[in-house]
Coordinates of C-alpha atoms in Angstrom, one line a residue:
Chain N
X18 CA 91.3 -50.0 294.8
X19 CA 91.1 -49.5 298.3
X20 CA 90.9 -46.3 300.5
X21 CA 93.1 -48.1 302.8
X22 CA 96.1 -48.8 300.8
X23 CA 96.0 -44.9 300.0
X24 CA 96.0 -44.3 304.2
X25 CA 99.1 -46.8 304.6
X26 CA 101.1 -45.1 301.6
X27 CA 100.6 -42.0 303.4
X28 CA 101.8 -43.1 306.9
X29 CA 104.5 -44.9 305.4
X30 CA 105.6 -41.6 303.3
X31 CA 105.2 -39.4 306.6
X32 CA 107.2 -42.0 308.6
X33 CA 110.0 -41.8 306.1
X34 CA 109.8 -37.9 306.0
X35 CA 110.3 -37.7 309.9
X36 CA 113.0 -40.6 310.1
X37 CA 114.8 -38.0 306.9
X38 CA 114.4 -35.0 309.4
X39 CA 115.7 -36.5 312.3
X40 CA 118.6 -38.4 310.6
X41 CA 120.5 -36.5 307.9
X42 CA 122.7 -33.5 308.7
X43 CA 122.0 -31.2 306.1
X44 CA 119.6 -28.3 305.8
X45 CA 118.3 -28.8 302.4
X46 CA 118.0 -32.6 303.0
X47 CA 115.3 -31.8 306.3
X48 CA 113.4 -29.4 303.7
X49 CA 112.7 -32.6 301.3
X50 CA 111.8 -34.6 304.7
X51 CA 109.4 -31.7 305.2
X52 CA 107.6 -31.8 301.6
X53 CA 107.6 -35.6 302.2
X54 CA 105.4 -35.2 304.8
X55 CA 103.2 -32.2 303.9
X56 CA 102.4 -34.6 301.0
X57 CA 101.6 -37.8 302.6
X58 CA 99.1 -35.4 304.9
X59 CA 97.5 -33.9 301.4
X60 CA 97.2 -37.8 300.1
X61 CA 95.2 -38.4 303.1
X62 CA 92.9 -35.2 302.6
X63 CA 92.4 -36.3 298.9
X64 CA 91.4 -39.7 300.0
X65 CA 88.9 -39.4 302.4
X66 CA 87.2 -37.1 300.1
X67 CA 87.6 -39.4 297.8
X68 CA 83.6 -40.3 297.9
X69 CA 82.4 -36.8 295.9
X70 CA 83.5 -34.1 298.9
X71 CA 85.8 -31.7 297.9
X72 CA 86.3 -30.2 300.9
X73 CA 89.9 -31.9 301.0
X74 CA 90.7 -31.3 298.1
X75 CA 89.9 -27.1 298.8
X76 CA 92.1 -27.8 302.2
X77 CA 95.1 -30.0 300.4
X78 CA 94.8 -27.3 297.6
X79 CA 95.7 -24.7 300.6
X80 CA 98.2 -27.3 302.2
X81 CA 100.4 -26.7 298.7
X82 CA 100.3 -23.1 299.0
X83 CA 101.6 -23.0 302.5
X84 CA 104.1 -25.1 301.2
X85 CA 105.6 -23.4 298.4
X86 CA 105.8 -20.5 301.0
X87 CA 107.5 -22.4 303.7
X88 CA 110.1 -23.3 301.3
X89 CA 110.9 -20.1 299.1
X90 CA 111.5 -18.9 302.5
X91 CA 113.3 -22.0 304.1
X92 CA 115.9 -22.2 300.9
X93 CA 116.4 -18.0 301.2
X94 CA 117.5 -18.6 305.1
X95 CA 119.3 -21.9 304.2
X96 CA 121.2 -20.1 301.5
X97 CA 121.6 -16.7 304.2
X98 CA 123.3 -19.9 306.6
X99 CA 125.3 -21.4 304.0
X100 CA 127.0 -18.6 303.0
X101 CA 128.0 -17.0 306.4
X102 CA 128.4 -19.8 308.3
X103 CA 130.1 -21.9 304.9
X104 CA 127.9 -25.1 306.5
X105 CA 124.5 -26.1 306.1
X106 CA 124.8 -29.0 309.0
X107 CA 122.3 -27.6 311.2
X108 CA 123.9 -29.0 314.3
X109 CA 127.3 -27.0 313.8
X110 CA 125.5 -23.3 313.8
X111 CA 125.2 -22.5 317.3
X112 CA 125.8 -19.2 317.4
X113 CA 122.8 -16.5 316.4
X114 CA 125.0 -13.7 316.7
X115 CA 128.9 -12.7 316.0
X116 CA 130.9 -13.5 318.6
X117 CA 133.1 -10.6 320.0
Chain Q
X30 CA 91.7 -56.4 289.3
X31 CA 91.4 -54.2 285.6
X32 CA 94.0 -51.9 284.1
X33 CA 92.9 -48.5 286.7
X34 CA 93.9 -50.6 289.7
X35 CA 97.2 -51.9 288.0
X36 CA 98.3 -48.3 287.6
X37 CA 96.8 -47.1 291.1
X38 CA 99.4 -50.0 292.8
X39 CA 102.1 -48.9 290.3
X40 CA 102.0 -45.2 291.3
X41 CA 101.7 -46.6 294.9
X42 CA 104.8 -48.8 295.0
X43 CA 106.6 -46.3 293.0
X44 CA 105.7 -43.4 295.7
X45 CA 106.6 -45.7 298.5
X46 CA 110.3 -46.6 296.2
X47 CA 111.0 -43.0 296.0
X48 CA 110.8 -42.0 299.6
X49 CA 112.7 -45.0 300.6
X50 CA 115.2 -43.6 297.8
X51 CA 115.2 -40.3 299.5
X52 CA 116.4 -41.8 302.8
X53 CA 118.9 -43.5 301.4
X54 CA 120.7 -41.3 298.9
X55 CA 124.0 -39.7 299.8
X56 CA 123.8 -36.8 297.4
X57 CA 121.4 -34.0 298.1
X58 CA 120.9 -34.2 294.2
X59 CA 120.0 -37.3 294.3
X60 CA 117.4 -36.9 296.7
X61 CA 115.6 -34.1 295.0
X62 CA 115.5 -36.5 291.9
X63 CA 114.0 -38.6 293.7
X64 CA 111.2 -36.5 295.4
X65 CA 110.7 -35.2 292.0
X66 CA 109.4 -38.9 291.2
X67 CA 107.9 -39.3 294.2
X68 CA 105.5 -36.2 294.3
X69 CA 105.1 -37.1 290.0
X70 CA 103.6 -40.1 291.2
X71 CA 101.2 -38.4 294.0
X72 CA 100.3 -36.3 291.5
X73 CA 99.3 -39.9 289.4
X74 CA 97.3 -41.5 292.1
X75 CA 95.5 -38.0 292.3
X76 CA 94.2 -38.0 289.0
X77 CA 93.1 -41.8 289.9
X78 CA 91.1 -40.4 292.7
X79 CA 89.4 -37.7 290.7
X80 CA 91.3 -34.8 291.7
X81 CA 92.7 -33.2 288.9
X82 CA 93.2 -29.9 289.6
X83 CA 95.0 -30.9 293.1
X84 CA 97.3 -33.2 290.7
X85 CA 98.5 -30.6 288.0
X86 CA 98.8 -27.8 291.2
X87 CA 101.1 -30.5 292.6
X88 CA 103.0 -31.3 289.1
X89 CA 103.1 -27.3 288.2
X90 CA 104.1 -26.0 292.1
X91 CA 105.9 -29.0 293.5
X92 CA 108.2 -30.8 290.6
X93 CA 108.1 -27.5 288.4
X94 CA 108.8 -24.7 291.0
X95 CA 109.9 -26.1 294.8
X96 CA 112.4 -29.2 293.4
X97 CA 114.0 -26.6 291.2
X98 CA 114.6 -24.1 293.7
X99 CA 115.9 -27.2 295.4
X100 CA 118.3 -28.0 293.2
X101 CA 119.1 -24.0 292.9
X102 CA 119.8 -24.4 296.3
X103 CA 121.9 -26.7 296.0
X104 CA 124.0 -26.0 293.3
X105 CA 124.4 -22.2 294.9
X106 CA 125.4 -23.5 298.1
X107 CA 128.3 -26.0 297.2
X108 CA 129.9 -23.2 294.7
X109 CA 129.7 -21.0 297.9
X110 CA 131.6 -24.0 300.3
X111 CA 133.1 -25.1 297.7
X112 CA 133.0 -28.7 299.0
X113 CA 131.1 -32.1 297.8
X114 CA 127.3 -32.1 298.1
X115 CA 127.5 -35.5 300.2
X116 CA 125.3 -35.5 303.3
X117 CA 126.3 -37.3 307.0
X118 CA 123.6 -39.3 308.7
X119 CA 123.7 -39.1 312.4
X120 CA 121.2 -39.8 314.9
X121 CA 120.2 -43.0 313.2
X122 CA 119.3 -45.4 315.9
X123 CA 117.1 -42.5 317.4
X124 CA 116.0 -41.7 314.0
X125 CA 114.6 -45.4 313.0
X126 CA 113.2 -45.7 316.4
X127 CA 111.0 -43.0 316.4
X128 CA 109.6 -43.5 312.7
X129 CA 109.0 -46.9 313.1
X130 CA 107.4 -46.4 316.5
X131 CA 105.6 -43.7 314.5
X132 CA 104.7 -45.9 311.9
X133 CA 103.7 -48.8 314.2
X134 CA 101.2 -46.5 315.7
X135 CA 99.0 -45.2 312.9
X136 CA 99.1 -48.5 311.0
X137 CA 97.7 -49.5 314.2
X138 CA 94.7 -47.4 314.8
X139 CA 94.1 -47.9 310.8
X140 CA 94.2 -51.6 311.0
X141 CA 91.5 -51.1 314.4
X142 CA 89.7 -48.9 312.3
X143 CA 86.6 -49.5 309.7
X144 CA 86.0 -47.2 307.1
X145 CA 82.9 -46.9 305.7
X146 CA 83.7 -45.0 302.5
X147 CA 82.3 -46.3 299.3
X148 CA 85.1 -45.8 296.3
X149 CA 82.3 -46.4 293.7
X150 CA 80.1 -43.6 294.9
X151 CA 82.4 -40.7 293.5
X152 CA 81.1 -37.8 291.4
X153 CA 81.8 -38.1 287.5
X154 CA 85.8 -36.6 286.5
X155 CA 84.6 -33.4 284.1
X156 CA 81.9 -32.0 287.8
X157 CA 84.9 -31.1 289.8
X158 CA 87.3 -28.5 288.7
X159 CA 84.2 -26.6 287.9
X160 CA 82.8 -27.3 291.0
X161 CA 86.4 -26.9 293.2
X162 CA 86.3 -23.1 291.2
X163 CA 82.9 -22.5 292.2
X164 CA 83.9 -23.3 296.1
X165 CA 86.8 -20.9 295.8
X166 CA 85.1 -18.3 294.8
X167 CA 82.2 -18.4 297.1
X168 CA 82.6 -20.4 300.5
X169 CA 86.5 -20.2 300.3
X170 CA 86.8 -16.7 299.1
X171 CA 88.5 -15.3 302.3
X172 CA 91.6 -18.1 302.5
X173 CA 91.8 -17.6 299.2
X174 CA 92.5 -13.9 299.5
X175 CA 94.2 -14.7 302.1
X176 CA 96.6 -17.4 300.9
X177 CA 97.4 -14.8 297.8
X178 CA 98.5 -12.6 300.8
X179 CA 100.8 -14.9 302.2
X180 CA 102.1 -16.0 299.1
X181 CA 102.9 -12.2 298.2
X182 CA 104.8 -11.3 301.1
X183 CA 106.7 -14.8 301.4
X184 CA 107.9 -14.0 298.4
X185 CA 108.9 -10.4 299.1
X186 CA 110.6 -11.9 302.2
X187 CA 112.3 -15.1 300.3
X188 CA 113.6 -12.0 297.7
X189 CA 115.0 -9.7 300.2
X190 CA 116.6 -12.4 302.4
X191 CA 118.4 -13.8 299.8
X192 CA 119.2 -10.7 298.1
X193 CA 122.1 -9.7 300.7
X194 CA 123.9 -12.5 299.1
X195 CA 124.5 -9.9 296.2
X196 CA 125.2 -6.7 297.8
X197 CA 128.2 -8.3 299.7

């Protein structure tokens, strides 16, 4: 098994997670894009310490936490959106405020 | 080629299926099925690459905690629009453009590039979740702290934004 093949998963994984992002018109669908490509950049932590560093694995071990945080907090404001605006398309919410 | 790298290129191909499955899928459902396989198969090429606590952190957090709160999500939102969980695609030309161009580039520089890492060299399986603890509690002690920080107050924050959804 070669280190490569794990470096070409990953760009392949983060490729697809920014093509998800910039194509589907849904909220919840661009917070999937964005796990997609947190974890293709923690496979590539894991395997370039792969040879007995741990270093990336402490870092990709961090990478998760920041994660889980970015989306408790991204489904709470998708679900805020959803239910005032009754659309999670993110190009139809324009307005930040109530209109008067 | 013996069994270990039959099973690496399984969880590989499988990985690479799933995301390709993600794009694809209409349903937002669908799509968090799918990233549930996809990150359960990181999580198998992980414990290939001798890092096992990274691998059960990403099979407790990611397909036991953030999928489901997905799929929460997602069921809470349609009974709120009432309407069909099916997802428009726009953009796409734009969309394919840039990841392949994306893609193009770092298979590039990775194909111009030699790496001179030795995949035999690795420590034994049973040194480092001991030694990973030992790190966290000594040189990683203040990121630590302060991820359990963050993690605290995101979750205060995730609780009170979403708990205006009840008091209406």
């Amino acid at each position: 098994m070669a280190i490569e093949h794990l470096l070409y998963l990953s760009a392949f994984l983060f490729s697809i997670g920014l093509v998800i992002i910039i194509t589907k018109r849904n909220a919840i669908m661009m917070l999937l894009g964005i796990e997609l490509m947190l974890n293709a950049a923690n496979l590539n932590l894991v395997a370039f310490g792969y040879d007995g560093k741990i270093e990336g694995q402490v870092f990709a071990l961090f990478v998760v936490i920041v994660a889980v945080c970015e989306a408790a907090v991204g489904m709470a404001i998708v679900l805020r959106v959803y239910h005032y605006y009754t659309t999670s398309v993110p190009d139809d919410i324009s307005n930040l405020k109530e209109q008067r | 080629m013996n069994l270990k790298d039959i099973i690496h290129y399984f969880f590989l191909l499988l990985a690479a299926l799933a995301a390709v499955g993600i794009l694809m899928a209409k349903n937002v459902l669908h799509a968090a099925l799918s990233l549930i396989i996809c990150l359960l198969s990181i999580a198998g090429i992980f414990v290939l690459l001798h890092a096992e606590l990274l691998a059960v952190t990403q099979i407790m957090v990611y397909a036991g905690g953030v999928v489901i709160l997905m799929i929460f999500g997602v069921m809470l939102s349609s009974r709120v629009a009432n309407k069909p969980l099916n997802v428009e695609t726009a953009r796409k030309i734009p969309g394919f453009i840039t990841g392949a161009g994306l893609l193009f580039i770092i298979v590039y520089a990775l194909t111009t590039t030699s790496f001179s890492l030795h995949p035999n060299s690795s420590t034994p399986a049973s040194n480092n979740v001991r030694e990973i603890g030992f790190q966290l509690m000594s040189s990683y002690v203040a990121p630590l702290e302060i991820a359990g920080i963050l993690l605290l107050i995101s979750l205060i924050g995730a609780a009170v934004t979403a708990s205006f959804l009840i008091k209406k």
